[in-house]
Amino acid sequence: LNIFEIDQKLAAEGLVKKGEFFAEARKLNLEGHLFPDTYRFDKNETISGIIEKMRENFEKKVERKPNLEKLIVASMLEKEVRDPQEMALVAGIIYQRLKLGMLLQIDASVTYGACLDLTEKRTYYQFCDVSQIGVANFLNQDSPYNTYMRAGLPSGPISNPGTEAIKAALNPEESDYLFYLSARKDSRTIFSRTAVEHERNRAKYLR
């Protein structure tokens, strides 16, 4: 989950008021460092106590700590790829595109940046669902997270990745693929070598 989604879950359980966890996690720049796991909290647990448990769990569960670049990649893999076995292959594509100077064009990064922008513009907190706001509405909106407009990685993690995504980011699989696509119907990842092949797959699988 990202910090929007964690906030929503905690608020639903009555542990925090809506927006409180998001505000604290955002202020401390904790996206990416809150380990996804099952947690048990006392009803009187403070926000700082909740955050500390999640951070301590990250330190405990992640044996090989990724640097910021690898953590950002892992956070994108967590949101972009359903199958853990395909994560390493997608990680290889991301690193190869970076090496070649290609735009990453990752939808999940764009929508995350859009949610941050929308939230910061409001005078009150409202949950922003990155999966529902529609990436097409924000492709031409400049943002440190808009990987369609800016080269390189987004400015920070877009979720809190688990061990499989972190492992894939640290151990990418090389291939001759440069494109990937998440099929809507069965959540498969479709791989392509060329832009022409990729566009054919888009027409086929994203109808």
PDB file of C-alpha atoms in Angstrom:
ATOM      1  CA  LEU A   1       0.000   0.000   0.000  1.00  0.00           C
ATOM      2  CA  ASN A   2       0.974   3.642  -0.351  1.00  0.00           C
ATOM      3  CA  ILE A   3       0.549   6.158   2.463  1.00  0.00           C
ATOM      4  CA  PHE A   4      -2.908   7.178   1.161  1.00  0.00           C
ATOM      5  CA  GLU A   5      -4.068   3.565   1.421  1.00  0.00           C
ATOM      6  CA  ILE A   6      -2.455   2.949   4.819  1.00  0.00           C
ATOM      7  CA  ASP A   7      -4.155   6.059   6.167  1.00  0.00           C
ATOM      8  CA  GLN A   8      -7.504   4.799   4.872  1.00  0.00           C
ATOM      9  CA  LYS A   9      -7.091   1.394   6.549  1.00  0.00           C
ATOM     10  CA  LEU A  10      -6.016   2.857   9.884  1.00  0.00           C
ATOM     11  CA  ALA A  11      -8.873   5.365   9.854  1.00  0.00           C
ATOM     12  CA  ALA A  12     -11.375   2.600   9.076  1.00  0.00           C
ATOM     13  CA  GLU A  13     -10.178   0.764  12.203  1.00  0.00           C
ATOM     14  CA  GLY A  14     -10.543   3.877  14.335  1.00  0.00           C
ATOM     15  CA  LEU A  15      -6.803   4.133  15.034  1.00  0.00           C
ATOM     16  CA  VAL A  16      -6.385   7.577  13.451  1.00  0.00           C
ATOM     17  CA  LYS A  17      -8.521  10.352  12.025  1.00  0.00           C
ATOM     18  CA  LYS A  18      -8.584  10.574   8.239  1.00  0.00           C
ATOM     19  CA  GLY A  19      -5.462  12.288   6.960  1.00  0.00           C
ATOM     20  CA  GLU A  20      -3.463  12.154  10.207  1.00  0.00           C
ATOM     21  CA  PHE A  21      -1.257   9.236   9.272  1.00  0.00           C
ATOM     22  CA  PHE A  22      -0.803  10.525   5.714  1.00  0.00           C
ATOM     23  CA  ALA A  23       0.296  13.955   6.964  1.00  0.00           C
ATOM     24  CA  GLU A  24       2.865  12.511   9.391  1.00  0.00           C
ATOM     25  CA  ALA A  25       4.242   9.939   6.928  1.00  0.00           C
ATOM     26  CA  ARG A  26       4.479  12.597   4.212  1.00  0.00           C
ATOM     27  CA  LYS A  27       6.230  15.054   6.529  1.00  0.00           C
ATOM     28  CA  LEU A  28       8.810  12.422   7.499  1.00  0.00           C
ATOM     29  CA  ASN A  29       9.248  11.253   3.883  1.00  0.00           C
ATOM     30  CA  LEU A  30       8.441   7.649   4.823  1.00  0.00           C
ATOM     31  CA  GLU A  31       6.891   6.349   1.619  1.00  0.00           C
ATOM     32  CA  GLY A  32       8.782   3.160   0.783  1.00  0.00           C
ATOM     33  CA  HIS A  33       9.963   2.474   4.345  1.00  0.00           C
ATOM     34  CA  LEU A  34       6.723   1.213   5.932  1.00  0.00           C
ATOM     35  CA  PHE A  35       6.919  -2.539   5.567  1.00  0.00           C
ATOM     36  CA  PRO A  36       3.737  -4.250   4.297  1.00  0.00           C
ATOM     37  CA  ASP A  37       2.688  -6.871   6.824  1.00  0.00           C
ATOM     38  CA  THR A  38      -0.048  -7.874   9.263  1.00  0.00           C
ATOM     39  CA  TYR A  39       0.048  -5.626  12.330  1.00  0.00           C
ATOM     40  CA  ARG A  40      -1.707  -5.654  15.680  1.00  0.00           C
ATOM     41  CA  PHE A  41      -2.172  -2.279  17.369  1.00  0.00           C
ATOM     42  CA  ASP A  42      -3.726  -1.256  20.647  1.00  0.00           C
ATOM     43  CA  LYS A  43      -6.673   1.113  20.175  1.00  0.00           C
ATOM     44  CA  ASN A  44      -4.701   3.766  22.065  1.00  0.00           C
ATOM     45  CA  GLU A  45      -1.611   3.442  19.851  1.00  0.00           C
ATOM     46  CA  THR A  46      -0.202   6.795  18.750  1.00  0.00           C
ATOM     47  CA  ILE A  47       0.600   7.669  15.157  1.00  0.00           C
ATOM     48  CA  SER A  48       4.293   7.803  16.003  1.00  0.00           C
ATOM     49  CA  GLY A  49       4.014   4.359  17.605  1.00  0.00           C
ATOM     50  CA  ILE A  50       2.338   2.913  14.509  1.00  0.00           C
ATOM     51  CA  ILE A  51       4.988   4.402  12.246  1.00  0.00           C
ATOM     52  CA  GLU A  52       7.819   3.169  14.450  1.00  0.00           C
ATOM     53  CA  LYS A  53       6.530  -0.412  14.353  1.00  0.00           C
ATOM     54  CA  MET A  54       6.310  -0.329  10.556  1.00  0.00           C
ATOM     55  CA  ARG A  55       9.797   1.152  10.223  1.00  0.00           C
ATOM     56  CA  GLU A  56      11.281  -1.340  12.664  1.00  0.00           C
ATOM     57  CA  ASN A  57       9.655  -4.158  10.693  1.00  0.00           C
ATOM     58  CA  PHE A  58      11.294  -2.845   7.505  1.00  0.00           C
ATOM     59  CA  GLU A  59      14.688  -2.949   9.210  1.00  0.00           C
ATOM     60  CA  LYS A  60      14.004  -6.447  10.498  1.00  0.00           C
ATOM     61  CA  LYS A  61      12.510  -8.073   7.387  1.00  0.00           C
ATOM     62  CA  VAL A  62      14.622  -6.483   4.646  1.00  0.00           C
ATOM     63  CA  GLU A  63      18.010  -8.133   5.014  1.00  0.00           C
ATOM     64  CA  ARG A  64      19.704  -6.415   2.069  1.00  0.00           C
ATOM     65  CA  LYS A  65      18.761  -2.762   2.197  1.00  0.00           C
ATOM     66  CA  PRO A  66      18.166  -1.091  -1.181  1.00  0.00           C
ATOM     67  CA  ASN A  67      19.512   2.379  -1.905  1.00  0.00           C
ATOM     68  CA  LEU A  68      16.987   5.055  -2.873  1.00  0.00           C
ATOM     69  CA  GLU A  69      17.115   4.234  -6.589  1.00  0.00           C
ATOM     70  CA  LYS A  70      16.438   0.542  -5.967  1.00  0.00           C
ATOM     71  CA  LEU A  71      13.705   1.359  -3.440  1.00  0.00           C
ATOM     72  CA  ILE A  72      11.937   3.582  -5.978  1.00  0.00           C
ATOM     73  CA  VAL A  73      12.109   0.802  -8.575  1.00  0.00           C
ATOM     74  CA  ALA A  74      10.801  -1.733  -6.050  1.00  0.00           C
ATOM     75  CA  SER A  75       7.891   0.576  -5.201  1.00  0.00           C
ATOM     76  CA  MET A  76       6.928   0.793  -8.879  1.00  0.00           C
ATOM     77  CA  LEU A  77       7.205  -2.962  -9.331  1.00  0.00           C
ATOM     78  CA  GLU A  78       4.854  -3.431  -6.380  1.00  0.00           C
ATOM     79  CA  LYS A  79       2.179  -1.349  -8.111  1.00  0.00           C
ATOM     80  CA  GLU A  80       2.818  -2.363 -11.716  1.00  0.00           C
ATOM     81  CA  VAL A  81       3.374  -6.134 -11.616  1.00  0.00           C
ATOM     82  CA  ARG A  82       1.115  -8.758 -10.039  1.00  0.00           C
ATOM     83  CA  ASP A  83       3.279 -11.851 -10.563  1.00  0.00           C
ATOM     84  CA  PRO A  84       6.433 -11.909  -8.368  1.00  0.00           C
ATOM     85  CA  GLN A  85       8.195 -14.027 -10.999  1.00  0.00           C
ATOM     86  CA  GLU A  86       7.778 -11.241 -13.564  1.00  0.00           C
ATOM     87  CA  MET A  87       9.045  -8.488 -11.276  1.00  0.00           C
ATOM     88  CA  ALA A  88      12.730  -9.156 -11.982  1.00  0.00           C
ATOM     89  CA  LEU A  89      12.091  -9.048 -15.742  1.00  0.00           C
ATOM     90  CA  VAL A  90      10.265  -5.714 -15.456  1.00  0.00           C
ATOM     91  CA  ALA A  91      13.062  -4.404 -13.224  1.00  0.00           C
ATOM     92  CA  GLY A  92      15.519  -5.279 -16.004  1.00  0.00           C
ATOM     93  CA  ILE A  93      13.392  -3.328 -18.493  1.00  0.00           C
ATOM     94  CA  ILE A  94      13.297  -0.272 -16.209  1.00  0.00           C
ATOM     95  CA  TYR A  95      17.080  -0.246 -15.744  1.00  0.00           C
ATOM     96  CA  GLN A  96      17.662  -0.772 -19.481  1.00  0.00           C
ATOM     97  CA  ARG A  97      15.353   2.116 -20.381  1.00  0.00           C
ATOM     98  CA  LEU A  98      17.188   4.320 -17.890  1.00  0.00           C
ATOM     99  CA  LYS A  99      20.510   3.293 -19.423  1.00  0.00           C
ATOM    100  CA  LEU A 100      19.273   4.141 -22.927  1.00  0.00           C
ATOM    101  CA  GLY A 101      17.812   7.471 -21.824  1.00  0.00           C
ATOM    102  CA  MET A 102      14.251   6.388 -22.620  1.00  0.00           C
ATOM    103  CA  LEU A 103      11.287   7.778 -20.733  1.00  0.00           C
ATOM    104  CA  LEU A 104       9.984   5.180 -18.287  1.00  0.00           C
ATOM    105  CA  GLN A 105       6.299   6.008 -18.997  1.00  0.00           C
ATOM    106  CA  ILE A 106       5.009   4.241 -15.883  1.00  0.00           C
ATOM    107  CA  ASP A 107       1.331   4.911 -15.235  1.00  0.00           C
ATOM    108  CA  ALA A 108       1.438   4.135 -11.507  1.00  0.00           C
ATOM    109  CA  SER A 109       4.045   6.833 -10.972  1.00  0.00           C
ATOM    110  CA  VAL A 110       1.998   9.444 -12.827  1.00  0.00           C
ATOM    111  CA  THR A 111      -1.182   8.769 -10.855  1.00  0.00           C
ATOM    112  CA  TYR A 112       0.703   8.771  -7.561  1.00  0.00           C
ATOM    113  CA  GLY A 113       2.138  12.196  -8.352  1.00  0.00           C
ATOM    114  CA  ALA A 114      -1.311  13.415  -9.363  1.00  0.00           C
ATOM    115  CA  CYS A 115      -2.749  12.266  -6.028  1.00  0.00           C
ATOM    116  CA  LEU A 116      -0.009  14.082  -4.135  1.00  0.00           C
ATOM    117  CA  ASP A 117      -0.684  17.244  -6.105  1.00  0.00           C
ATOM    118  CA  LEU A 118      -4.447  17.049  -5.607  1.00  0.00           C
ATOM    119  CA  THR A 119      -4.036  16.421  -1.873  1.00  0.00           C
ATOM    120  CA  GLU A 120      -1.615  19.290  -1.339  1.00  0.00           C
ATOM    121  CA  LYS A 121      -3.882  21.725  -3.180  1.00  0.00           C
ATOM    122  CA  ARG A 122      -6.883  20.980  -0.953  1.00  0.00           C
ATOM    123  CA  THR A 123      -7.531  22.720   2.361  1.00  0.00           C
ATOM    124  CA  TYR A 124      -8.800  19.413   3.806  1.00  0.00           C
ATOM    125  CA  TYR A 125      -7.712  15.792   3.479  1.00  0.00           C
ATOM    126  CA  GLN A 126      -9.544  13.512   1.072  1.00  0.00           C
ATOM    127  CA  PHE A 127      -8.480   9.971   0.182  1.00  0.00           C
ATOM    128  CA  CYS A 128      -7.058   9.780  -3.345  1.00  0.00           C
ATOM    129  CA  ASP A 129      -7.222   6.361  -5.005  1.00  0.00           C
ATOM    130  CA  VAL A 130      -4.330   6.128  -7.465  1.00  0.00           C
ATOM    131  CA  SER A 131      -6.036   3.274  -9.303  1.00  0.00           C
ATOM    132  CA  GLN A 132      -9.202   5.266 -10.016  1.00  0.00           C
ATOM    133  CA  ILE A 133      -8.230   8.824 -10.932  1.00  0.00           C
ATOM    134  CA  GLY A 134      -7.360   7.967 -14.558  1.00  0.00           C
ATOM    135  CA  VAL A 135      -3.809   8.302 -15.837  1.00  0.00           C
ATOM    136  CA  ALA A 136      -4.934   9.873 -19.141  1.00  0.00           C
ATOM    137  CA  ASN A 137      -6.099  12.956 -17.231  1.00  0.00           C
ATOM    138  CA  PHE A 138      -2.599  13.697 -15.967  1.00  0.00           C
ATOM    139  CA  LEU A 139      -0.166  12.667 -18.715  1.00  0.00           C
ATOM    140  CA  ASN A 140       0.372  16.310 -19.733  1.00  0.00           C
ATOM    141  CA  GLN A 141       0.570  17.622 -16.165  1.00  0.00           C
ATOM    142  CA  ASP A 142       4.187  18.181 -15.179  1.00  0.00           C
ATOM    143  CA  SER A 143       5.263  16.552 -11.933  1.00  0.00           C
ATOM    144  CA  PRO A 144       8.404  15.026 -10.397  1.00  0.00           C
ATOM    145  CA  TYR A 145       6.465  11.739 -10.742  1.00  0.00           C
ATOM    146  CA  ASN A 146       5.401  12.165 -14.377  1.00  0.00           C
ATOM    147  CA  THR A 147       7.627   9.625 -16.099  1.00  0.00           C
ATOM    148  CA  TYR A 148       5.984  10.443 -19.442  1.00  0.00           C
ATOM    149  CA  MET A 149       7.384  13.986 -19.334  1.00  0.00           C
ATOM    150  CA  ARG A 150      10.544  13.710 -17.220  1.00  0.00           C
ATOM    151  CA  ALA A 151      13.486  11.421 -17.847  1.00  0.00           C
ATOM    152  CA  GLY A 152      14.833   9.193 -15.107  1.00  0.00           C
ATOM    153  CA  LEU A 153      13.175   7.871 -11.993  1.00  0.00           C
ATOM    154  CA  PRO A 154      10.375   9.677 -10.152  1.00  0.00           C
ATOM    155  CA  SER A 155      11.521  11.752  -7.192  1.00  0.00           C
ATOM    156  CA  GLY A 156      10.613   9.123  -4.591  1.00  0.00           C
ATOM    157  CA  PRO A 157       8.927   5.778  -3.916  1.00  0.00           C
ATOM    158  CA  ILE A 158       5.251   5.454  -4.873  1.00  0.00           C
ATOM    159  CA  SER A 159       4.342   2.624  -2.469  1.00  0.00           C
ATOM    160  CA  ASN A 160       5.788   0.516   0.319  1.00  0.00           C
ATOM    161  CA  PRO A 161       7.218  -2.565  -1.405  1.00  0.00           C
ATOM    162  CA  GLY A 162       7.441  -6.053   0.030  1.00  0.00           C
ATOM    163  CA  THR A 163      10.345  -8.469  -0.046  1.00  0.00           C
ATOM    164  CA  GLU A 164       9.598  -9.870  -3.533  1.00  0.00           C
ATOM    165  CA  ALA A 165       9.627  -6.436  -5.171  1.00  0.00           C
ATOM    166  CA  ILE A 166      12.762  -5.378  -3.295  1.00  0.00           C
ATOM    167  CA  LYS A 167      14.497  -8.616  -4.248  1.00  0.00           C
ATOM    168  CA  ALA A 168      13.594  -8.057  -7.912  1.00  0.00           C
ATOM    169  CA  ALA A 169      14.853  -4.465  -7.848  1.00  0.00           C
ATOM    170  CA  LEU A 170      18.167  -5.678  -6.410  1.00  0.00           C
ATOM    171  CA  ASN A 171      18.419  -8.627  -8.818  1.00  0.00           C
ATOM    172  CA  PRO A 172      16.990  -7.552 -12.189  1.00  0.00           C
ATOM    173  CA  GLU A 173      16.724 -10.050 -15.022  1.00  0.00           C
ATOM    174  CA  GLU A 174      18.331  -8.986 -18.302  1.00  0.00           C
ATOM    175  CA  SER A 175      16.421  -9.493 -21.551  1.00  0.00           C
ATOM    176  CA  ASP A 176      15.975  -7.936 -24.962  1.00  0.00           C
ATOM    177  CA  TYR A 177      12.582  -6.513 -23.967  1.00  0.00           C
ATOM    178  CA  LEU A 178      12.119  -2.758 -23.694  1.00  0.00           C
ATOM    179  CA  PHE A 179       8.366  -2.582 -23.117  1.00  0.00           C
ATOM    180  CA  TYR A 180       5.814  -4.245 -20.881  1.00  0.00           C
ATOM    181  CA  LEU A 181       2.068  -4.023 -20.518  1.00  0.00           C
ATOM    182  CA  SER A 182      -0.320  -5.153 -17.780  1.00  0.00           C
ATOM    183  CA  ALA A 183      -3.264  -6.892 -19.440  1.00  0.00           C
ATOM    184  CA  ARG A 184      -6.597  -5.848 -17.946  1.00  0.00           C
ATOM    185  CA  LYS A 185      -8.484  -9.142 -18.144  1.00  0.00           C
ATOM    186  CA  ASP A 186      -6.128 -11.592 -16.480  1.00  0.00           C
ATOM    187  CA  SER A 187      -3.450  -9.314 -14.966  1.00  0.00           C
ATOM    188  CA  ARG A 188      -0.750 -10.899 -17.122  1.00  0.00           C
ATOM    189  CA  THR A 189       2.300  -8.886 -18.082  1.00  0.00           C
ATOM    190  CA  ILE A 190       2.850  -8.739 -21.834  1.00  0.00           C
ATOM    191  CA  PHE A 191       6.427  -8.094 -22.972  1.00  0.00           C
ATOM    192  CA  SER A 192       7.587  -6.464 -26.213  1.00  0.00           C
ATOM    193  CA  ARG A 193      10.927  -5.784 -27.880  1.00  0.00           C
ATOM    194  CA  THR A 194       9.926  -2.845 -30.072  1.00  0.00           C
ATOM    195  CA  ALA A 195       7.565   0.121 -29.914  1.00  0.00           C
ATOM    196  CA  VAL A 196       5.594  -1.258 -32.877  1.00  0.00           C
ATOM    197  CA  GLU A 197       5.105  -4.600 -31.122  1.00  0.00           C
ATOM    198  CA  HIS A 198       4.135  -2.782 -27.933  1.00  0.00           C
ATOM    199  CA  GLU A 199       1.469  -0.719 -29.708  1.00  0.00           C
ATOM    200  CA  ARG A 200       0.031  -3.878 -31.263  1.00  0.00           C
ATOM    201  CA  ASN A 201      -0.203  -5.410 -27.785  1.00  0.00           C
ATOM    202  CA  ARG A 202      -1.869  -2.286 -26.434  1.00  0.00           C
ATOM    203  CA  ALA A 203      -4.517  -2.491 -29.157  1.00  0.00           C
ATOM    204  CA  LYS A 204      -5.022  -6.190 -28.473  1.00  0.00           C
ATOM    205  CA  TYR A 205      -5.061  -6.322 -24.677  1.00  0.00           C
ATOM    206  CA  LEU A 206      -6.339  -2.910 -23.588  1.00  0.00           C
ATOM    207  CA  ARG A 207      -9.582  -2.831 -25.518  1.00  0.00           C
TER     208      ARG A 207
END
